[in-house]
Amino acid sequence: MPSWTKNYSLDPTRTELALSLVEDPTADSADEAWCSWLIWPAAKVLVGYLSTLACDGLIGRSVLELGSGCGIVGMYLAQRGSSPVVLTDVYRALPLLKRNVALNKLQNCCDVCPLPWGTPLKLLGEPIRNRTPFNLVVASDCSYDFVAPDRPSPSLDALLTSIQLGERALVCVSRRPNEVEAFTAALERAQLTPTVVHQGTLDASVEGVGEC
């Protein structure tokens, strides 16, 4: 698999927390894990928001990341002192995720496990089962798979089932056409009440989306 290693420093006040990530932007879109091969805009915005939080609110807190992809959000939280941190994605995405954890020498801080959204707790691996409920669940750019706001989305409904493995969840949604509306509709179906804590802007000409 061709790959590229890039260095990212997304915390403007803690530049020493840079992460090196292996990416593959040529990944086949027919692969179920195609969206895991690179960093998506909402992950950058979520790390930016997390960078504003005080350390005493993160140190020692257990974290579950859904749809980790390259793992930047969960690994950033591990660098900030959150523990344990469990990074999850579909099975096909796990080799690259483990490679990124090792590249950043975070094997002692981060576990990597499969977690197809909506999987019942009893069927999940011990690193997840034994730590539920997590103090925090995070997810970014995981709301892309929908048809229309007024049509149920199995993917979004499954995602919202899995975010309930934690006491609190931070979900960063990109403002692509109808995406926020579809996510809001899914929240209503799940009878979950969200609070908007942050809105981040991006260069749409570079990221493909201007706001998350």
mmCIF file with all atom_site columns, C-alpha atoms in Angstrom:
data_model
loop_
_atom_site.group_PDB
_atom_site.id
_atom_site.type_symbol
_atom_site.label_atom_id
_atom_site.label_alt_id
_atom_site.label_comp_id
_atom_site.label_asym_id
_atom_site.label_entity_id
_atom_site.label_seq_id
_atom_site.pdbx_PDB_ins_code
_atom_site.Cartn_x
_atom_site.Cartn_y
_atom_site.Cartn_z
_atom_site.occupancy
_atom_site.B_iso_or_equiv
_atom_site.pdbx_formal_charge
_atom_site.auth_seq_id
_atom_site.auth_comp_id
_atom_site.auth_asym_id
_atom_site.auth_atom_id
_atom_site.pdbx_PDB_model_num
ATOM 1   C CA . MET A 1 1   ? 0.000   0.000  0.000  1.00 0.00 ? 1   MET A CA 1
ATOM 2   C CA . PRO A 1 2   ? 1.483   3.373  -0.921 1.00 0.00 ? 2   PRO A CA 1
ATOM 3   C CA . SER A 1 3   ? 1.535   5.776  2.001  1.00 0.00 ? 3   SER A CA 1
ATOM 4   C CA . TRP A 1 4   ? 2.688   9.181  3.106  1.00 0.00 ? 4   TRP A CA 1
ATOM 5   C CA . THR A 1 5   ? 3.795   10.296 6.542  1.00 0.00 ? 5   THR A CA 1
ATOM 6   C CA . LYS A 1 6   ? 2.750   13.791 7.543  1.00 0.00 ? 6   LYS A CA 1
ATOM 7   C CA . ASN A 1 7   ? 3.361   15.772 10.702 1.00 0.00 ? 7   ASN A CA 1
ATOM 8   C CA . TYR A 1 8   ? 0.439   17.575 12.288 1.00 0.00 ? 8   TYR A CA 1
ATOM 9   C CA . SER A 1 9   ? 0.439   20.181 15.029 1.00 0.00 ? 9   SER A CA 1
ATOM 10  C CA . LEU A 1 10  ? -3.188  21.135 15.625 1.00 0.00 ? 10  LEU A CA 1
ATOM 11  C CA . ASP A 1 11  ? -2.858  22.540 19.155 1.00 0.00 ? 11  ASP A CA 1
ATOM 12  C CA . PRO A 1 12  ? -1.713  26.162 18.837 1.00 0.00 ? 12  PRO A CA 1
ATOM 13  C CA . THR A 1 13  ? -0.676  26.424 22.490 1.00 0.00 ? 13  THR A CA 1
ATOM 14  C CA . ARG A 1 14  ? 1.064   23.035 22.817 1.00 0.00 ? 14  ARG A CA 1
ATOM 15  C CA . THR A 1 15  ? 3.172   22.686 19.690 1.00 0.00 ? 15  THR A CA 1
ATOM 16  C CA . GLU A 1 16  ? 5.208   19.940 21.336 1.00 0.00 ? 16  GLU A CA 1
ATOM 17  C CA . LEU A 1 17  ? 2.179   17.666 20.941 1.00 0.00 ? 17  LEU A CA 1
ATOM 18  C CA . ALA A 1 18  ? 2.677   17.190 17.203 1.00 0.00 ? 18  ALA A CA 1
ATOM 19  C CA . LEU A 1 19  ? 1.679   13.840 15.741 1.00 0.00 ? 19  LEU A CA 1
ATOM 20  C CA . SER A 1 20  ? 3.140   11.950 12.789 1.00 0.00 ? 20  SER A CA 1
ATOM 21  C CA . LEU A 1 21  ? 0.512   10.123 10.762 1.00 0.00 ? 21  LEU A CA 1
ATOM 22  C CA . VAL A 1 22  ? 0.690   7.633  7.925  1.00 0.00 ? 22  VAL A CA 1
ATOM 23  C CA . GLU A 1 23  ? -1.976  8.390  5.340  1.00 0.00 ? 23  GLU A CA 1
ATOM 24  C CA . ASP A 1 24  ? -2.959  7.008  1.944  1.00 0.00 ? 24  ASP A CA 1
ATOM 25  C CA . PRO A 1 25  ? -5.028  9.545  -0.037 1.00 0.00 ? 25  PRO A CA 1
ATOM 26  C CA . THR A 1 26  ? -5.145  7.171  -3.043 1.00 0.00 ? 26  THR A CA 1
ATOM 27  C CA . ALA A 1 27  ? -7.229  4.578  -1.179 1.00 0.00 ? 27  ALA A CA 1
ATOM 28  C CA . ASP A 1 28  ? -9.938  2.849  -3.195 1.00 0.00 ? 28  ASP A CA 1
ATOM 29  C CA . SER A 1 29  ? -13.345 4.371  -2.429 1.00 0.00 ? 29  SER A CA 1
ATOM 30  C CA . ALA A 1 30  ? -14.905 0.918  -2.829 1.00 0.00 ? 30  ALA A CA 1
ATOM 31  C CA . ASP A 1 31  ? -13.042 -0.274 0.262  1.00 0.00 ? 31  ASP A CA 1
ATOM 32  C CA . GLU A 1 32  ? -15.180 -0.162 3.423  1.00 0.00 ? 32  GLU A CA 1
ATOM 33  C CA . ALA A 1 33  ? -12.320 1.605  5.188  1.00 0.00 ? 33  ALA A CA 1
ATOM 34  C CA . TRP A 1 34  ? -11.612 4.153  2.448  1.00 0.00 ? 34  TRP A CA 1
ATOM 35  C CA . CYS A 1 35  ? -12.474 7.077  4.734  1.00 0.00 ? 35  CYS A CA 1
ATOM 36  C CA . SER A 1 36  ? -9.936  5.924  7.324  1.00 0.00 ? 36  SER A CA 1
ATOM 37  C CA . TRP A 1 37  ? -6.834  6.602  5.259  1.00 0.00 ? 37  TRP A CA 1
ATOM 38  C CA . LEU A 1 38  ? -6.566  10.341 5.870  1.00 0.00 ? 38  LEU A CA 1
ATOM 39  C CA . ILE A 1 39  ? -7.508  13.104 8.300  1.00 0.00 ? 39  ILE A CA 1
ATOM 40  C CA . TRP A 1 40  ? -10.902 14.680 7.706  1.00 0.00 ? 40  TRP A CA 1
ATOM 41  C CA . PRO A 1 41  ? -11.831 18.309 8.454  1.00 0.00 ? 41  PRO A CA 1
ATOM 42  C CA . ALA A 1 42  ? -13.954 17.630 11.519 1.00 0.00 ? 42  ALA A CA 1
ATOM 43  C CA . ALA A 1 43  ? -11.070 15.829 13.231 1.00 0.00 ? 43  ALA A CA 1
ATOM 44  C CA . LYS A 1 44  ? -8.957  18.965 12.928 1.00 0.00 ? 44  LYS A CA 1
ATOM 45  C CA . VAL A 1 45  ? -11.776 21.112 14.320 1.00 0.00 ? 45  VAL A CA 1
ATOM 46  C CA . LEU A 1 46  ? -12.403 18.692 17.198 1.00 0.00 ? 46  LEU A CA 1
ATOM 47  C CA . VAL A 1 47  ? -8.729  18.703 18.192 1.00 0.00 ? 47  VAL A CA 1
ATOM 48  C CA . GLY A 1 48  ? -8.845  22.498 18.020 1.00 0.00 ? 48  GLY A CA 1
ATOM 49  C CA . TYR A 1 49  ? -11.765 22.515 20.446 1.00 0.00 ? 49  TYR A CA 1
ATOM 50  C CA . LEU A 1 50  ? -10.135 19.984 22.760 1.00 0.00 ? 50  LEU A CA 1
ATOM 51  C CA . SER A 1 51  ? -7.019  22.175 22.847 1.00 0.00 ? 51  SER A CA 1
ATOM 52  C CA . THR A 1 52  ? -9.071  24.835 24.658 1.00 0.00 ? 52  THR A CA 1
ATOM 53  C CA . LEU A 1 53  ? -9.973  22.467 27.506 1.00 0.00 ? 53  LEU A CA 1
ATOM 54  C CA . ALA A 1 54  ? -7.975  22.527 30.730 1.00 0.00 ? 54  ALA A CA 1
ATOM 55  C CA . CYS A 1 55  ? -5.718  19.563 31.457 1.00 0.00 ? 55  CYS A CA 1
ATOM 56  C CA . ASP A 1 56  ? -7.460  18.739 34.731 1.00 0.00 ? 56  ASP A CA 1
ATOM 57  C CA . GLY A 1 57  ? -10.589 17.924 32.741 1.00 0.00 ? 57  GLY A CA 1
ATOM 58  C CA . LEU A 1 58  ? -8.738  15.418 30.567 1.00 0.00 ? 58  LEU A CA 1
ATOM 59  C CA . ILE A 1 59  ? -6.004  13.799 32.653 1.00 0.00 ? 59  ILE A CA 1
ATOM 60  C CA . GLY A 1 60  ? -6.974  10.325 33.811 1.00 0.00 ? 60  GLY A CA 1
ATOM 61  C CA . ARG A 1 61  ? -10.281 10.354 31.913 1.00 0.00 ? 61  ARG A CA 1
ATOM 62  C CA . SER A 1 62  ? -11.189 7.263  29.916 1.00 0.00 ? 62  SER A CA 1
ATOM 63  C CA . VAL A 1 63  ? -11.848 7.922  26.228 1.00 0.00 ? 63  VAL A CA 1
ATOM 64  C CA . LEU A 1 64  ? -13.490 5.900  23.464 1.00 0.00 ? 64  LEU A CA 1
ATOM 65  C CA . GLU A 1 65  ? -13.032 7.173  19.919 1.00 0.00 ? 65  GLU A CA 1
ATOM 66  C CA . LEU A 1 66  ? -15.468 5.983  17.262 1.00 0.00 ? 66  LEU A CA 1
ATOM 67  C CA . GLY A 1 67  ? -14.434 5.893  13.616 1.00 0.00 ? 67  GLY A CA 1
ATOM 68  C CA . SER A 1 68  ? -10.869 6.766  14.581 1.00 0.00 ? 68  SER A CA 1
ATOM 69  C CA . GLY A 1 69  ? -9.451  6.584  11.056 1.00 0.00 ? 69  GLY A CA 1
ATOM 70  C CA . CYS A 1 70  ? -5.821  7.687  11.358 1.00 0.00 ? 70  CYS A CA 1
ATOM 71  C CA . GLY A 1 71  ? -6.379  8.154  15.100 1.00 0.00 ? 71  GLY A CA 1
ATOM 72  C CA . ILE A 1 72  ? -5.461  11.794 15.522 1.00 0.00 ? 72  ILE A CA 1
ATOM 73  C CA . VAL A 1 73  ? -8.215  12.743 17.998 1.00 0.00 ? 73  VAL A CA 1
ATOM 74  C CA . GLY A 1 74  ? -7.716  9.819  20.363 1.00 0.00 ? 74  GLY A CA 1
ATOM 75  C CA . MET A 1 75  ? -3.924  10.043 20.211 1.00 0.00 ? 75  MET A CA 1
ATOM 76  C CA . TYR A 1 76  ? -4.073  13.768 20.934 1.00 0.00 ? 76  TYR A CA 1
ATOM 77  C CA . LEU A 1 77  ? -6.166  13.058 24.029 1.00 0.00 ? 77  LEU A CA 1
ATOM 78  C CA . ALA A 1 78  ? -3.645  10.422 25.103 1.00 0.00 ? 78  ALA A CA 1
ATOM 79  C CA . GLN A 1 79  ? -0.897  13.041 24.755 1.00 0.00 ? 79  GLN A CA 1
ATOM 80  C CA . ARG A 1 80  ? -2.954  15.338 27.004 1.00 0.00 ? 80  ARG A CA 1
ATOM 81  C CA . GLY A 1 81  ? -3.075  12.656 29.699 1.00 0.00 ? 81  GLY A CA 1
ATOM 82  C CA . SER A 1 82  ? -6.382  10.907 29.087 1.00 0.00 ? 82  SER A CA 1
ATOM 83  C CA . SER A 1 83  ? -6.210  7.243  30.040 1.00 0.00 ? 83  SER A CA 1
ATOM 84  C CA . PRO A 1 84  ? -7.201  4.668  29.047 1.00 0.00 ? 84  PRO A CA 1
ATOM 85  C CA . VAL A 1 85  ? -7.846  5.650  25.426 1.00 0.00 ? 85  VAL A CA 1
ATOM 86  C CA . VAL A 1 86  ? -9.446  3.127  23.081 1.00 0.00 ? 86  VAL A CA 1
ATOM 87  C CA . LEU A 1 87  ? -9.315  3.838  19.334 1.00 0.00 ? 87  LEU A CA 1
ATOM 88  C CA . THR A 1 88  ? -11.857 1.982  17.206 1.00 0.00 ? 88  THR A CA 1
ATOM 89  C CA . ASP A 1 89  ? -12.873 1.526  13.593 1.00 0.00 ? 89  ASP A CA 1
ATOM 90  C CA . VAL A 1 90  ? -13.919 -1.198 11.171 1.00 0.00 ? 90  VAL A CA 1
ATOM 91  C CA . TYR A 1 91  ? -11.610 -4.237 10.991 1.00 0.00 ? 91  TYR A CA 1
ATOM 92  C CA . ARG A 1 92  ? -10.078 -3.212 7.671  1.00 0.00 ? 92  ARG A CA 1
ATOM 93  C CA . ALA A 1 93  ? -8.883  0.114  9.123  1.00 0.00 ? 93  ALA A CA 1
ATOM 94  C CA . LEU A 1 94  ? -7.097  -1.315 12.153 1.00 0.00 ? 94  LEU A CA 1
ATOM 95  C CA . PRO A 1 95  ? -3.642  -2.128 10.663 1.00 0.00 ? 95  PRO A CA 1
ATOM 96  C CA . LEU A 1 96  ? -3.031  1.505  9.681  1.00 0.00 ? 96  LEU A CA 1
ATOM 97  C CA . LEU A 1 97  ? -4.451  2.726  12.994 1.00 0.00 ? 97  LEU A CA 1
ATOM 98  C CA . LYS A 1 98  ? -2.082  0.444  14.930 1.00 0.00 ? 98  LYS A CA 1
ATOM 99  C CA . ARG A 1 99  ? 0.788   1.618  12.752 1.00 0.00 ? 99  ARG A CA 1
ATOM 100 C CA . ASN A 1 100 ? 0.067   5.244  13.633 1.00 0.00 ? 100 ASN A CA 1
ATOM 101 C CA . VAL A 1 101 ? -0.136  4.464  17.340 1.00 0.00 ? 101 VAL A CA 1
ATOM 102 C CA . ALA A 1 102 ? 3.252   2.748  17.155 1.00 0.00 ? 102 ALA A CA 1
ATOM 103 C CA . LEU A 1 103 ? 4.758   5.544  15.054 1.00 0.00 ? 103 LEU A CA 1
ATOM 104 C CA . ASN A 1 104 ? 3.910   8.003  17.841 1.00 0.00 ? 104 ASN A CA 1
ATOM 105 C CA . LYS A 1 105 ? 5.045   5.603  20.596 1.00 0.00 ? 105 LYS A CA 1
ATOM 106 C CA . LEU A 1 106 ? 1.632   5.574  22.240 1.00 0.00 ? 106 LEU A CA 1
ATOM 107 C CA . GLN A 1 107 ? 1.199   1.802  22.538 1.00 0.00 ? 107 GLN A CA 1
ATOM 108 C CA . ASN A 1 108 ? 1.163   2.064  26.339 1.00 0.00 ? 108 ASN A CA 1
ATOM 109 C CA . CYS A 1 109 ? -1.576  4.693  26.245 1.00 0.00 ? 109 CYS A CA 1
ATOM 110 C CA . CYS A 1 110 ? -3.862  3.566  23.428 1.00 0.00 ? 110 CYS A CA 1
ATOM 111 C CA . ASP A 1 111 ? -5.678  0.330  22.707 1.00 0.00 ? 111 ASP A CA 1
ATOM 112 C CA . VAL A 1 112 ? -6.949  -0.379 19.194 1.00 0.00 ? 112 VAL A CA 1
ATOM 113 C CA . CYS A 1 113 ? -10.146 -2.409 18.780 1.00 0.00 ? 113 CYS A CA 1
ATOM 114 C CA . PRO A 1 114 ? -12.781 -3.116 16.141 1.00 0.00 ? 114 PRO A CA 1
ATOM 115 C CA . LEU A 1 115 ? -16.131 -1.462 16.779 1.00 0.00 ? 115 LEU A CA 1
ATOM 116 C CA . PRO A 1 116 ? -18.711 -1.538 14.012 1.00 0.00 ? 116 PRO A CA 1
ATOM 117 C CA . TRP A 1 117 ? -21.243 1.033  15.190 1.00 0.00 ? 117 TRP A CA 1
ATOM 118 C CA . GLY A 1 118 ? -24.273 -0.335 16.943 1.00 0.00 ? 118 GLY A CA 1
ATOM 119 C CA . THR A 1 119 ? -22.601 -3.592 18.021 1.00 0.00 ? 119 THR A CA 1
ATOM 120 C CA . PRO A 1 120 ? -24.082 -4.770 21.349 1.00 0.00 ? 120 PRO A CA 1
ATOM 121 C CA . LEU A 1 121 ? -21.742 -4.284 24.301 1.00 0.00 ? 121 LEU A CA 1
ATOM 122 C CA . LYS A 1 122 ? -21.568 -8.009 25.060 1.00 0.00 ? 122 LYS A CA 1
ATOM 123 C CA . LEU A 1 123 ? -20.038 -8.634 21.627 1.00 0.00 ? 123 LEU A CA 1
ATOM 124 C CA . LEU A 1 124 ? -17.302 -6.021 21.922 1.00 0.00 ? 124 LEU A CA 1
ATOM 125 C CA . GLY A 1 125 ? -13.708 -6.644 22.989 1.00 0.00 ? 125 GLY A CA 1
ATOM 126 C CA . GLU A 1 126 ? -12.627 -6.549 26.625 1.00 0.00 ? 126 GLU A CA 1
ATOM 127 C CA . PRO A 1 127 ? -10.841 -3.162 26.333 1.00 0.00 ? 127 PRO A CA 1
ATOM 128 C CA . ILE A 1 128 ? -14.281 -1.690 25.597 1.00 0.00 ? 128 ILE A CA 1
ATOM 129 C CA . ARG A 1 129 ? -16.540 -3.922 27.709 1.00 0.00 ? 129 ARG A CA 1
ATOM 130 C CA . ASN A 1 130 ? -14.416 -3.588 30.829 1.00 0.00 ? 130 ASN A CA 1
ATOM 131 C CA . ARG A 1 131 ? -14.273 0.210  30.658 1.00 0.00 ? 131 ARG A CA 1
ATOM 132 C CA . THR A 1 132 ? -17.848 1.085  29.800 1.00 0.00 ? 132 THR A CA 1
ATOM 133 C CA . PRO A 1 133 ? -19.131 3.638  30.539 1.00 0.00 ? 133 PRO A CA 1
ATOM 134 C CA . PHE A 1 134 ? -16.211 5.747  29.323 1.00 0.00 ? 134 PHE A CA 1
ATOM 135 C CA . ASN A 1 135 ? -15.833 9.240  30.705 1.00 0.00 ? 135 ASN A CA 1
ATOM 136 C CA . LEU A 1 136 ? -15.844 10.591 27.155 1.00 0.00 ? 136 LEU A CA 1
ATOM 137 C CA . VAL A 1 137 ? -16.739 9.326  23.687 1.00 0.00 ? 137 VAL A CA 1
ATOM 138 C CA . VAL A 1 138 ? -15.435 11.294 20.694 1.00 0.00 ? 138 VAL A CA 1
ATOM 139 C CA . ALA A 1 139 ? -16.265 11.060 16.997 1.00 0.00 ? 139 ALA A CA 1
ATOM 140 C CA . SER A 1 140 ? -15.520 13.291 14.031 1.00 0.00 ? 140 SER A CA 1
ATOM 141 C CA . ASP A 1 141 ? -16.732 13.235 10.431 1.00 0.00 ? 141 ASP A CA 1
ATOM 142 C CA . CYS A 1 142 ? -18.757 10.113 11.147 1.00 0.00 ? 142 CYS A CA 1
ATOM 143 C CA . SER A 1 143 ? -22.092 11.512 9.934  1.00 0.00 ? 143 SER A CA 1
ATOM 144 C CA . TYR A 1 144 ? -21.517 11.420 6.170  1.00 0.00 ? 144 TYR A CA 1
ATOM 145 C CA . ASP A 1 145 ? -23.564 8.307  5.364  1.00 0.00 ? 145 ASP A CA 1
ATOM 146 C CA . PHE A 1 146 ? -27.136 9.486  4.916  1.00 0.00 ? 146 PHE A CA 1
ATOM 147 C CA . VAL A 1 147 ? -29.667 9.929  2.116  1.00 0.00 ? 147 VAL A CA 1
ATOM 148 C CA . ALA A 1 148 ? -31.794 12.844 3.298  1.00 0.00 ? 148 ALA A CA 1
ATOM 149 C CA . PRO A 1 149 ? -32.702 14.430 6.650  1.00 0.00 ? 149 PRO A CA 1
ATOM 150 C CA . ASP A 1 150 ? -36.241 13.061 6.454  1.00 0.00 ? 150 ASP A CA 1
ATOM 151 C CA . ARG A 1 151 ? -35.150 9.468  5.818  1.00 0.00 ? 151 ARG A CA 1
ATOM 152 C CA . PRO A 1 152 ? -33.788 7.229  8.594  1.00 0.00 ? 152 PRO A CA 1
ATOM 153 C CA . SER A 1 153 ? -30.095 6.442  8.293  1.00 0.00 ? 153 SER A CA 1
ATOM 154 C CA . PRO A 1 154 ? -29.015 3.057  9.688  1.00 0.00 ? 154 PRO A CA 1
ATOM 155 C CA . SER A 1 155 ? -25.429 4.319  9.877  1.00 0.00 ? 155 SER A CA 1
ATOM 156 C CA . LEU A 1 156 ? -26.282 7.417  11.921 1.00 0.00 ? 156 LEU A CA 1
ATOM 157 C CA . ASP A 1 157 ? -28.655 5.487  14.157 1.00 0.00 ? 157 ASP A CA 1
ATOM 158 C CA . ALA A 1 158 ? -25.930 2.908  14.832 1.00 0.00 ? 158 ALA A CA 1
ATOM 159 C CA . LEU A 1 159 ? -23.397 5.665  15.551 1.00 0.00 ? 159 LEU A CA 1
ATOM 160 C CA . LEU A 1 160 ? -25.723 7.199  18.129 1.00 0.00 ? 160 LEU A CA 1
ATOM 161 C CA . THR A 1 161 ? -26.187 3.817  19.780 1.00 0.00 ? 161 THR A CA 1
ATOM 162 C CA . SER A 1 162 ? -22.424 3.532  20.218 1.00 0.00 ? 162 SER A CA 1
ATOM 163 C CA . ILE A 1 163 ? -21.892 7.044  21.571 1.00 0.00 ? 163 ILE A CA 1
ATOM 164 C CA . GLN A 1 164 ? -24.013 5.964  24.527 1.00 0.00 ? 164 GLN A CA 1
ATOM 165 C CA . LEU A 1 165 ? -21.099 3.801  25.674 1.00 0.00 ? 165 LEU A CA 1
ATOM 166 C CA . GLY A 1 166 ? -19.900 6.928  27.454 1.00 0.00 ? 166 GLY A CA 1
ATOM 167 C CA . GLU A 1 167 ? -21.087 9.374  30.068 1.00 0.00 ? 167 GLU A CA 1
ATOM 168 C CA . ARG A 1 168 ? -20.565 12.243 27.649 1.00 0.00 ? 168 ARG A CA 1
ATOM 169 C CA . ALA A 1 169 ? -19.936 12.494 23.913 1.00 0.00 ? 169 ALA A CA 1
ATOM 170 C CA . LEU A 1 170 ? -18.318 15.094 21.674 1.00 0.00 ? 170 LEU A CA 1
ATOM 171 C CA . VAL A 1 171 ? -19.327 14.608 18.044 1.00 0.00 ? 171 VAL A CA 1
ATOM 172 C CA . CYS A 1 172 ? -17.953 16.946 15.397 1.00 0.00 ? 172 CYS A CA 1
ATOM 173 C CA . VAL A 1 173 ? -20.121 17.160 12.263 1.00 0.00 ? 173 VAL A CA 1
ATOM 174 C CA . SER A 1 174 ? -19.057 18.790 8.994  1.00 0.00 ? 174 SER A CA 1
ATOM 175 C CA . ARG A 1 175 ? -21.504 21.287 7.506  1.00 0.00 ? 175 ARG A CA 1
ATOM 176 C CA . ARG A 1 176 ? -21.866 19.671 4.108  1.00 0.00 ? 176 ARG A CA 1
ATOM 177 C CA . PRO A 1 177 ? -25.249 19.964 2.346  1.00 0.00 ? 177 PRO A CA 1
ATOM 178 C CA . ASN A 1 178 ? -27.934 18.489 4.627  1.00 0.00 ? 178 ASN A CA 1
ATOM 179 C CA . GLU A 1 179 ? -25.406 16.733 6.880  1.00 0.00 ? 179 GLU A CA 1
ATOM 180 C CA . VAL A 1 180 ? -26.107 18.706 10.054 1.00 0.00 ? 180 VAL A CA 1
ATOM 181 C CA . GLU A 1 181 ? -29.839 18.419 9.396  1.00 0.00 ? 181 GLU A CA 1
ATOM 182 C CA . ALA A 1 182 ? -29.592 14.646 8.926  1.00 0.00 ? 182 ALA A CA 1
ATOM 183 C CA . PHE A 1 183 ? -27.568 14.298 12.116 1.00 0.00 ? 183 PHE A CA 1
ATOM 184 C CA . THR A 1 184 ? -30.083 16.418 14.036 1.00 0.00 ? 184 THR A CA 1
ATOM 185 C CA . ALA A 1 185 ? -32.919 14.233 12.770 1.00 0.00 ? 185 ALA A CA 1
ATOM 186 C CA . ALA A 1 186 ? -31.044 11.118 13.902 1.00 0.00 ? 186 ALA A CA 1
ATOM 187 C CA . LEU A 1 187 ? -30.596 12.653 17.357 1.00 0.00 ? 187 LEU A CA 1
ATOM 188 C CA . GLU A 1 188 ? -34.323 13.251 17.556 1.00 0.00 ? 188 GLU A CA 1
ATOM 189 C CA . ARG A 1 189 ? -35.041 9.638  16.608 1.00 0.00 ? 189 ARG A CA 1
ATOM 190 C CA . ALA A 1 190 ? -32.687 8.507  19.358 1.00 0.00 ? 190 ALA A CA 1
ATOM 191 C CA . GLN A 1 191 ? -34.307 10.944 21.809 1.00 0.00 ? 191 GLN A CA 1
ATOM 192 C CA . LEU A 1 192 ? -30.941 12.576 22.507 1.00 0.00 ? 192 LEU A CA 1
ATOM 193 C CA . THR A 1 193 ? -30.653 16.282 23.209 1.00 0.00 ? 193 THR A CA 1
ATOM 194 C CA . PRO A 1 194 ? -27.454 17.895 21.905 1.00 0.00 ? 194 PRO A CA 1
ATOM 195 C CA . THR A 1 195 ? -25.696 21.085 22.964 1.00 0.00 ? 195 THR A CA 1
ATOM 196 C CA . VAL A 1 196 ? -23.523 22.961 20.478 1.00 0.00 ? 196 VAL A CA 1
ATOM 197 C CA . VAL A 1 197 ? -20.267 23.725 22.308 1.00 0.00 ? 197 VAL A CA 1
ATOM 198 C CA . HIS A 1 198 ? -18.110 24.884 19.406 1.00 0.00 ? 198 HIS A CA 1
ATOM 199 C CA . GLN A 1 199 ? -18.202 25.879 15.753 1.00 0.00 ? 199 GLN A CA 1
ATOM 200 C CA . GLY A 1 200 ? -14.952 25.863 13.819 1.00 0.00 ? 200 GLY A CA 1
ATOM 201 C CA . THR A 1 201 ? -14.233 27.402 10.442 1.00 0.00 ? 201 THR A CA 1
ATOM 202 C CA . LEU A 1 202 ? -11.910 26.047 7.784  1.00 0.00 ? 202 LEU A CA 1
ATOM 203 C CA . ASP A 1 203 ? -10.573 27.049 4.394  1.00 0.00 ? 203 ASP A CA 1
ATOM 204 C CA . ALA A 1 204 ? -13.149 25.388 2.165  1.00 0.00 ? 204 ALA A CA 1
ATOM 205 C CA . SER A 1 205 ? -10.856 25.589 -0.865 1.00 0.00 ? 205 SER A CA 1
ATOM 206 C CA . VAL A 1 206 ? -8.414  23.317 0.965  1.00 0.00 ? 206 VAL A CA 1
ATOM 207 C CA . GLU A 1 207 ? -10.640 21.161 3.192  1.00 0.00 ? 207 GLU A CA 1
ATOM 208 C CA . GLY A 1 208 ? -13.730 20.871 1.022  1.00 0.00 ? 208 GLY A CA 1
ATOM 209 C CA . VAL A 1 209 ? -15.920 22.179 3.838  1.00 0.00 ? 209 VAL A CA 1
ATOM 210 C CA . GLY A 1 210 ? -15.978 25.584 5.500  1.00 0.00 ? 210 GLY A CA 1
ATOM 211 C CA . GLU A 1 211 ? -17.455 24.809 8.900  1.00 0.00 ? 211 GLU A CA 1
ATOM 212 C CA . CYS A 1 212 ? -17.741 21.965 11.428 1.00 0.00 ? 212 CYS A CA 1
#
